[in-house]
mmCIF file of C-alpha atoms in Angstrom:
data_model
loop_
_atom_site.group_PDB
_atom_site.id
_atom_site.type_symbol
_atom_site.label_atom_id
_atom_site.label_comp_id
_atom_site.label_asym_id
_atom_site.label_seq_id
_atom_site.Cartn_x
_atom_site.Cartn_y
_atom_site.Cartn_z
ATOM 1 C CA MET A 1 71.004 25.253 -26.585
ATOM 2 C CA VAL A 2 67.844 27.502 -26.658
ATOM 3 C CA LEU A 3 65.818 24.407 -27.657
ATOM 4 C CA LYS A 4 67.303 22.257 -24.468
ATOM 5 C CA ASP A 5 66.401 25.324 -22.416
ATOM 6 C CA ASN A 6 62.906 25.405 -23.466
ATOM 7 C CA LEU A 7 62.598 21.621 -22.766
ATOM 8 C CA LEU A 8 63.921 22.196 -19.279
ATOM 9 C CA PHE A 9 61.595 24.917 -18.552
ATOM 10 C CA TYR A 10 58.385 23.000 -19.597
ATOM 11 C CA LYS A 11 60.063 19.794 -17.727
ATOM 12 C CA ILE A 12 59.953 22.070 -14.748
ATOM 13 C CA ILE A 13 56.498 23.102 -15.155
ATOM 14 C CA GLU A 14 55.427 19.756 -15.460
ATOM 15 C CA ILE A 15 57.035 18.833 -12.063
ATOM 16 C CA LEU A 16 55.508 21.747 -10.398
ATOM 17 C CA LEU A 17 52.100 20.439 -11.880
ATOM 18 C CA ILE A 18 52.141 17.040 -10.870
ATOM 19 C CA ILE A 19 53.599 18.023 -6.953
ATOM 20 C CA PHE A 20 50.842 20.787 -6.676
ATOM 21 C CA PRO A 21 48.131 18.714 -5.200
ATOM 22 C CA LEU A 22 50.756 16.783 -2.482
ATOM 23 C CA THR A 23 51.541 20.560 -1.415
ATOM 24 C CA LEU A 24 47.970 21.292 -1.076
ATOM 25 C CA LEU A 25 47.950 18.147 1.173
ATOM 26 C CA PHE A 26 50.754 18.866 3.443
ATOM 27 C CA SER A 27 51.646 22.452 3.301
ATOM 28 C CA ASN A 28 49.685 25.747 2.409
ATOM 29 C CA VAL A 29 52.926 27.715 2.308
ATOM 30 C CA ILE A 30 54.423 25.595 -0.089
ATOM 31 C CA SER A 31 51.322 25.298 -2.171
ATOM 32 C CA GLU A 32 51.205 29.132 -2.184
ATOM 33 C CA LEU A 33 54.778 29.328 -3.468
ATOM 34 C CA ILE A 34 54.178 27.223 -6.201
ATOM 35 C CA LEU A 35 51.088 29.132 -7.106
ATOM 36 C CA LEU A 36 53.415 32.282 -7.183
ATOM 37 C CA LEU A 37 56.030 30.316 -9.015
ATOM 38 C CA PHE A 38 53.315 29.423 -11.708
ATOM 39 C CA ILE A 39 52.242 33.117 -12.089
ATOM 40 C CA LEU A 40 56.105 34.453 -12.459
ATOM 41 C CA LEU A 41 56.952 31.829 -15.162
ATOM 42 C CA TYR A 42 54.070 32.845 -16.999
ATOM 43 C CA PHE A 43 54.785 36.457 -17.350
ATOM 44 C CA LYS A 44 58.633 35.335 -18.094
ATOM 45 C CA GLU A 45 57.300 33.368 -20.983
ATOM 46 C CA VAL A 46 54.487 35.725 -22.496
ATOM 47 C CA LYS A 47 54.152 39.534 -23.688
ATOM 48 C CA ILE A 48 51.996 41.810 -22.156
ATOM 49 C CA THR A 49 49.886 41.698 -25.569
ATOM 50 C CA LYS A 50 49.138 38.300 -24.473
ATOM 51 C CA PHE A 51 48.196 38.821 -21.267
ATOM 52 C CA VAL A 52 45.663 41.445 -21.992
ATOM 53 C CA SER A 53 44.251 38.693 -24.350
ATOM 54 C CA ASP A 54 43.907 36.080 -22.132
ATOM 55 C CA LEU A 55 42.048 38.632 -19.660
ATOM 56 C CA LYS A 56 39.309 39.059 -22.311
ATOM 57 C CA LYS A 57 38.464 35.502 -21.834
ATOM 58 C CA PRO A 58 34.972 34.938 -20.796
ATOM 59 C CA ILE A 59 35.326 32.658 -17.951
ATOM 60 C CA ILE A 60 38.551 35.150 -16.793
ATOM 61 C CA LEU A 61 36.321 38.445 -17.214
ATOM 62 C CA PHE A 62 33.673 36.791 -14.981
ATOM 63 C CA LEU A 63 36.110 36.041 -12.553
ATOM 64 C CA LEU A 64 37.254 39.788 -12.775
ATOM 65 C CA VAL A 65 33.778 40.841 -12.027
ATOM 66 C CA PHE A 66 33.433 38.724 -8.965
ATOM 67 C CA TRP A 67 36.777 40.255 -7.756
ATOM 68 C CA ILE A 68 35.138 43.802 -7.927
ATOM 69 C CA TYR A 69 32.259 42.564 -6.160
ATOM 70 C CA LEU A 70 34.329 41.125 -3.230
ATOM 71 C CA ILE A 71 35.896 44.372 -2.715
ATOM 72 C CA ILE A 72 32.656 46.178 -3.015
ATOM 73 C CA ASN A 73 31.103 43.742 -0.773
ATOM 74 C CA TYR A 74 33.798 44.336 1.667
ATOM 75 C CA LEU A 75 33.050 48.221 1.435
ATOM 76 C CA ILE A 76 29.674 48.200 2.475
ATOM 77 C CA ASN A 77 29.601 45.396 4.461
ATOM 78 C CA PHE A 78 29.271 46.482 8.407
ATOM 79 C CA GLN A 79 31.278 43.389 9.712
ATOM 80 C CA THR A 80 34.224 44.124 7.273
ATOM 81 C CA GLU A 81 34.158 40.206 6.706
ATOM 82 C CA PRO A 82 36.064 38.823 4.695
ATOM 83 C CA SER A 83 38.891 40.946 5.115
ATOM 84 C CA ILE A 84 40.123 43.309 2.695
ATOM 85 C CA GLU A 85 43.485 41.350 2.369
ATOM 86 C CA ARG A 86 41.384 38.259 1.127
ATOM 87 C CA ALA A 87 39.195 40.250 -1.272
ATOM 88 C CA LEU A 88 42.053 41.865 -2.590
ATOM 89 C CA PHE A 89 44.385 38.953 -3.126
ATOM 90 C CA PHE A 90 41.622 36.829 -4.894
ATOM 91 C CA PHE A 91 42.943 38.320 -7.970
ATOM 92 C CA ARG A 92 45.979 35.939 -7.596
ATOM 93 C CA PHE A 93 43.697 32.877 -8.344
ATOM 94 C CA ILE A 94 42.887 34.829 -11.416
ATOM 95 C CA LEU A 95 46.282 35.050 -12.378
ATOM 96 C CA MET A 96 46.999 31.508 -11.734
ATOM 97 C CA ILE A 97 43.964 30.269 -14.050
ATOM 98 C CA VAL A 98 45.519 32.640 -16.687
ATOM 99 C CA ALA A 99 48.741 30.969 -16.099
ATOM 100 C CA LEU A 100 47.790 27.099 -15.821
ATOM 101 C CA ASN A 101 45.664 27.620 -18.994
ATOM 102 C CA TYR A 102 48.698 28.964 -20.829
ATOM 103 C CA PHE A 103 50.632 26.239 -19.570
ATOM 104 C CA ILE A 104 48.552 23.139 -20.154
ATOM 105 C CA ASN A 105 47.394 24.273 -23.673
ATOM 106 C CA ASN A 106 51.134 24.134 -24.801
ATOM 107 C CA PRO A 107 52.189 21.381 -26.819
ATOM 108 C CA ASN A 108 55.415 20.869 -25.000
ATOM 109 C CA ILE A 109 53.657 19.692 -21.786
ATOM 110 C CA ASN A 110 52.633 16.374 -21.261
ATOM 111 C CA LEU A 111 49.104 16.263 -19.810
ATOM 112 C CA LYS A 112 48.879 12.479 -19.658
ATOM 113 C CA LYS A 113 51.625 11.885 -17.822
ATOM 114 C CA ILE A 114 50.320 14.557 -15.121
ATOM 115 C CA PHE A 115 46.823 13.182 -14.747
ATOM 116 C CA ASP A 116 48.485 9.877 -14.628
ATOM 117 C CA PHE A 117 50.199 10.878 -11.261
ATOM 118 C CA TRP A 118 46.987 12.886 -10.291
ATOM 119 C CA ILE A 119 44.658 9.772 -10.533
ATOM 120 C CA PHE A 120 47.329 7.639 -8.617
ATOM 121 C CA ILE A 121 47.760 10.370 -5.813
ATOM 122 C CA PHE A 122 43.750 10.462 -5.254
ATOM 123 C CA PHE A 123 43.429 6.821 -5.433
ATOM 124 C CA PHE A 124 45.903 6.686 -2.566
ATOM 125 C CA VAL A 125 44.269 9.542 -0.588
ATOM 126 C CA SER A 126 40.769 7.624 -1.152
ATOM 127 C CA ALA A 127 42.232 4.137 0.153
ATOM 128 C CA ASP A 128 43.785 6.193 3.144
ATOM 129 C CA LEU A 129 40.366 7.470 3.880
ATOM 130 C CA PHE A 130 38.796 4.253 3.536
ATOM 131 C CA LEU A 131 41.587 2.880 6.102
ATOM 132 C CA GLN A 132 40.553 5.788 8.723
ATOM 133 C CA PHE A 133 37.019 4.989 8.416
ATOM 134 C CA PHE A 134 37.313 1.287 9.479
ATOM 135 C CA THR A 135 40.188 1.687 11.769
ATOM 136 C CA HIS A 136 39.652 5.457 12.987
ATOM 137 C CA LYS A 137 43.303 5.805 11.962
ATOM 138 C CA ASN A 138 44.939 6.520 8.510
ATOM 139 C CA ILE A 139 48.475 5.439 7.266
ATOM 140 C CA LEU A 140 50.202 8.199 9.234
ATOM 141 C CA GLY A 141 48.446 7.140 12.471
ATOM 142 C CA TYR A 142 46.096 10.393 12.299
ATOM 143 C CA ALA A 143 43.062 9.533 14.240
ATOM 144 C CA ALA A 144 39.492 10.301 13.192
ATOM 145 C CA ILE A 145 37.921 13.125 14.912
ATOM 146 C CA GLN A 146 34.828 12.251 16.970
ATOM 147 C CA GLN A 147 32.028 14.522 16.819
ATOM 148 C CA GLY A 148 29.107 13.377 18.729
ATOM 149 C CA SER A 149 28.128 9.747 17.390
ATOM 150 C CA ILE A 150 29.983 10.109 14.283
ATOM 151 C CA TYR A 151 33.756 10.271 13.241
ATOM 152 C CA ARG A 152 34.947 13.079 10.791
ATOM 153 C CA LEU A 153 37.837 12.206 8.578
ATOM 154 C CA GLY A 154 40.652 14.694 7.585
ATOM 155 C CA GLY A 155 42.919 11.708 6.543
ATOM 156 C CA ILE A 156 46.574 13.055 5.344
ATOM 157 C CA MET A 157 45.349 16.363 6.364
ATOM 158 C CA ASP A 158 44.893 15.305 9.913
ATOM 159 C CA ASN A 159 42.521 17.789 11.975
ATOM 160 C CA GLU A 160 41.868 20.071 8.953
ATOM 161 C CA LEU A 161 38.549 18.723 7.864
ATOM 162 C CA LYS A 162 38.780 20.020 4.169
ATOM 163 C CA ILE A 163 40.114 17.205 2.473
ATOM 164 C CA SER A 164 36.718 16.232 0.858
ATOM 165 C CA ASN A 165 36.938 19.628 -0.871
ATOM 166 C CA LEU A 166 40.425 18.766 -2.355
ATOM 167 C CA ILE A 167 39.345 15.438 -3.533
ATOM 168 C CA TYR A 168 36.392 16.856 -5.051
ATOM 169 C CA HIS A 169 37.729 19.517 -7.398
ATOM 170 C CA PHE A 170 40.772 17.608 -8.425
ATOM 171 C CA GLY A 171 38.709 14.028 -8.734
ATOM 172 C CA ALA A 172 36.269 16.078 -10.952
ATOM 173 C CA LEU A 173 38.954 17.131 -13.171
ATOM 174 C CA ILE A 174 41.003 13.810 -13.331
ATOM 175 C CA PHE A 175 37.832 11.800 -14.175
ATOM 176 C CA SER A 176 36.937 14.220 -16.942
ATOM 177 C CA TYR A 177 40.335 14.260 -18.466
ATOM 178 C CA HIS A 178 40.738 10.681 -18.495
ATOM 179 C CA PHE A 179 37.019 9.779 -19.577
ATOM 180 C CA SER A 180 36.930 12.644 -22.455
ATOM 181 C CA ARG A 181 40.532 11.242 -23.492
ATOM 182 C CA GLN A 182 39.080 7.881 -23.912
ATOM 183 C CA LEU A 183 35.975 8.747 -25.746
ATOM 184 C CA LYS A 184 37.811 10.998 -28.046
ATOM 185 C CA LYS A 185 40.361 8.242 -28.946
ATOM 186 C CA ASN A 186 38.231 5.358 -29.855
ATOM 187 C CA ASN A 187 34.584 6.221 -28.676
ATOM 188 C CA THR A 188 34.648 3.599 -25.899
ATOM 189 C CA ILE A 189 34.069 4.176 -22.345
ATOM 190 C CA ASN A 190 37.192 4.501 -19.873
ATOM 191 C CA ILE A 191 36.538 2.094 -17.121
ATOM 192 C CA LYS A 192 39.589 3.008 -15.094
ATOM 193 C CA SER A 193 37.932 6.590 -14.866
ATOM 194 C CA LEU A 194 34.723 5.158 -14.008
ATOM 195 C CA ILE A 195 36.157 3.184 -10.915
ATOM 196 C CA PHE A 196 37.973 6.170 -9.944
ATOM 197 C CA LEU A 197 34.681 8.468 -9.794
ATOM 198 C CA ILE A 198 33.007 5.906 -7.928
ATOM 199 C CA THR A 199 36.159 5.252 -5.665
ATOM 200 C CA ILE A 200 36.261 9.430 -4.761
ATOM 201 C CA THR A 201 32.238 9.753 -4.449
ATOM 202 C CA VAL A 202 32.300 7.140 -1.824
ATOM 203 C CA ALA A 203 35.539 8.549 0.063
ATOM 204 C CA ILE A 204 33.760 12.128 -0.154
ATOM 205 C CA PHE A 205 30.493 10.400 1.623
ATOM 206 C CA LEU A 206 32.708 8.740 4.381
ATOM 207 C CA THR A 207 34.085 12.175 5.790
ATOM 208 C CA ALA A 208 30.570 13.060 6.354
ATOM 209 C CA GLU A 209 31.154 16.466 4.699
ATOM 210 C CA ARG A 210 27.535 17.029 3.301
ATOM 211 C CA ALA A 211 28.539 20.321 1.146
ATOM 212 C CA ASN A 212 31.188 18.273 -0.797
ATOM 213 C CA PHE A 213 29.226 15.352 -1.169
ATOM 214 C CA VAL A 214 26.117 17.038 -2.644
ATOM 215 C CA THR A 215 28.317 18.735 -5.115
ATOM 216 C CA MET A 216 29.808 15.615 -6.301
ATOM 217 C CA LEU A 217 26.366 13.975 -6.736
ATOM 218 C CA SER A 218 25.631 17.241 -8.910
ATOM 219 C CA PHE A 219 28.475 16.777 -10.720
ATOM 220 C CA ILE A 220 27.557 13.017 -11.311
ATOM 221 C CA SER A 221 23.917 13.913 -12.121
ATOM 222 C CA LEU A 222 25.172 16.444 -14.825
ATOM 223 C CA PHE A 223 27.591 14.011 -16.461
ATOM 224 C CA ILE A 224 24.924 11.176 -16.440
ATOM 225 C CA LEU A 225 22.125 13.782 -18.047
ATOM 226 C CA PHE A 226 24.781 14.533 -20.730
ATOM 227 C CA TYR A 227 25.855 10.954 -21.582
ATOM 228 C CA TYR A 228 22.864 9.228 -20.712
ATOM 229 C CA PHE A 229 21.157 9.240 -24.210
ATOM 230 C CA LYS A 230 24.381 7.600 -25.674
ATOM 231 C CA VAL A 231 24.858 4.389 -23.349
ATOM 232 C CA LYS A 232 21.494 4.021 -21.233
ATOM 233 C CA LYS A 233 22.336 0.428 -19.863
ATOM 234 C CA PHE A 234 25.612 1.383 -18.912
ATOM 235 C CA PHE A 235 24.413 4.126 -16.537
ATOM 236 C CA PHE A 236 21.628 2.361 -14.947
ATOM 237 C CA LEU A 237 24.729 -0.167 -13.815
ATOM 238 C CA PHE A 238 26.911 2.592 -12.834
ATOM 239 C CA LEU A 239 24.103 4.128 -10.633
ATOM 240 C CA ILE A 240 23.590 0.377 -8.956
ATOM 241 C CA VAL A 241 27.419 0.146 -8.276
ATOM 242 C CA VAL A 242 27.379 3.589 -6.619
ATOM 243 C CA SER A 243 24.345 2.819 -4.749
ATOM 244 C CA ILE A 244 25.772 -0.380 -3.172
ATOM 245 C CA ALA A 245 28.983 1.100 -2.532
ATOM 246 C CA ILE A 246 27.392 3.681 -0.445
ATOM 247 C CA PHE A 247 24.820 1.266 1.052
ATOM 248 C CA ILE A 248 27.697 -0.998 2.490
ATOM 249 C CA PRO A 249 29.149 1.769 4.993
ATOM 250 C CA LEU A 250 25.623 2.738 5.668
ATOM 251 C CA LYS A 251 24.815 -0.821 7.001
ATOM 252 C CA PHE A 252 27.281 -0.450 9.533
ATOM 253 C CA LYS A 253 27.338 3.156 10.650
ATOM 254 C CA SER A 254 23.527 4.246 11.115
ATOM 255 C CA ASP A 255 24.725 7.516 12.625
ATOM 256 C CA LEU A 256 26.419 8.440 9.382
ATOM 257 C CA SER A 257 23.407 7.416 7.374
ATOM 258 C CA ASN A 258 21.576 9.830 9.515
ATOM 259 C CA ARG A 259 23.591 12.868 9.047
ATOM 260 C CA MET A 260 24.313 12.399 5.112
ATOM 261 C CA ILE A 261 20.680 11.684 4.210
ATOM 262 C CA ASN A 262 18.310 12.214 6.759
ATOM 263 C CA ASP A 263 20.232 15.532 8.378
ATOM 264 C CA LEU A 264 20.579 16.688 4.532
ATOM 265 C CA PHE A 265 17.183 16.828 3.992
ATOM 266 C CA GLY A 266 16.103 18.775 7.072
ATOM 267 C CA LYS A 267 18.366 21.189 6.186
ATOM 268 C CA VAL A 268 16.680 21.642 2.885
ATOM 269 C CA GLU A 269 13.205 22.355 5.056
ATOM 270 C CA LEU A 270 15.248 25.559 6.175
ATOM 271 C CA PHE A 271 15.156 27.546 2.763
ATOM 272 C CA LYS A 272 11.370 27.086 2.395
ATOM 273 C CA PRO A 273 9.487 30.207 2.387
ATOM 274 C CA ASP A 274 7.680 31.573 5.572
ATOM 275 C CA LYS A 275 4.368 32.308 4.709
ATOM 276 C CA GLN A 276 3.937 34.750 7.523
ATOM 277 C CA VAL A 277 6.793 36.843 6.446
ATOM 278 C CA PHE A 278 7.118 36.173 2.701
ATOM 279 C CA TYR A 279 10.923 36.003 2.448
ATOM 280 C CA LEU A 280 13.276 32.826 2.845
ATOM 281 C CA ASN A 281 13.715 31.530 6.471
ATOM 282 C CA LYS A 282 16.886 32.901 7.642
ATOM 283 C CA ASP A 283 16.891 31.216 11.053
ATOM 284 C CA SER A 284 20.088 29.699 10.542
ATOM 285 C CA HIS A 285 23.928 30.375 9.502
ATOM 286 C CA TYR A 286 23.190 28.614 6.089
#
């Protein structure tokens, strides 16, 4: 009976992990509730000694220091931003990471099933953005938001222009899992994961979100740097495919090209030191 209860418990954890990105797409309230549920289930499973041990891990210690910094920043910041509630409740993300780390390393959790569902979800999300880019409406009928001469894409999140942030964070994780799993298994390249990486990179580009596009390019650059010496020919091909995939929409949308490339280099200029005052130029909100 105890064994059946344990299996049911971890089956529930699997289901919650599978649907978690969906809740982030559709409901902040439900995603926060699931986050809280992960934390409660973690404390149901572990003893206090295990929790203290988990807090001593380097990444968790770093986040704890960052949490303390946020509180101090609130106390000394004249504008009191972010709010004290936001600073204090950042701790919930630390607890979530501790809880998720515990569950995903448990042998009773089927990670392959979870990541297979996730890769399907974000392939669909990316395809929906392609549809919205070319027709200005997505599968649910949500319209692209016109800002000047360009269209910003919210996809399934409608007018919340943060879908590229979600695609990047989950996409990088999904790609890393599938690619490394295949590499570890038989030392071969996982073509499906590479197609996925190209798809989400182009999708992020089409949303016209510069910050997440630069972050994704940074992730890809690091990936190439670490893997380049193993398969050089492959990565030249990979770069050519990514370039072509981005060039196609650029060919038809010159305004998007201007925002994502030309304006981006213009923003970098803002960070050049001013020789007259000898400190970084702060004439912008960046």
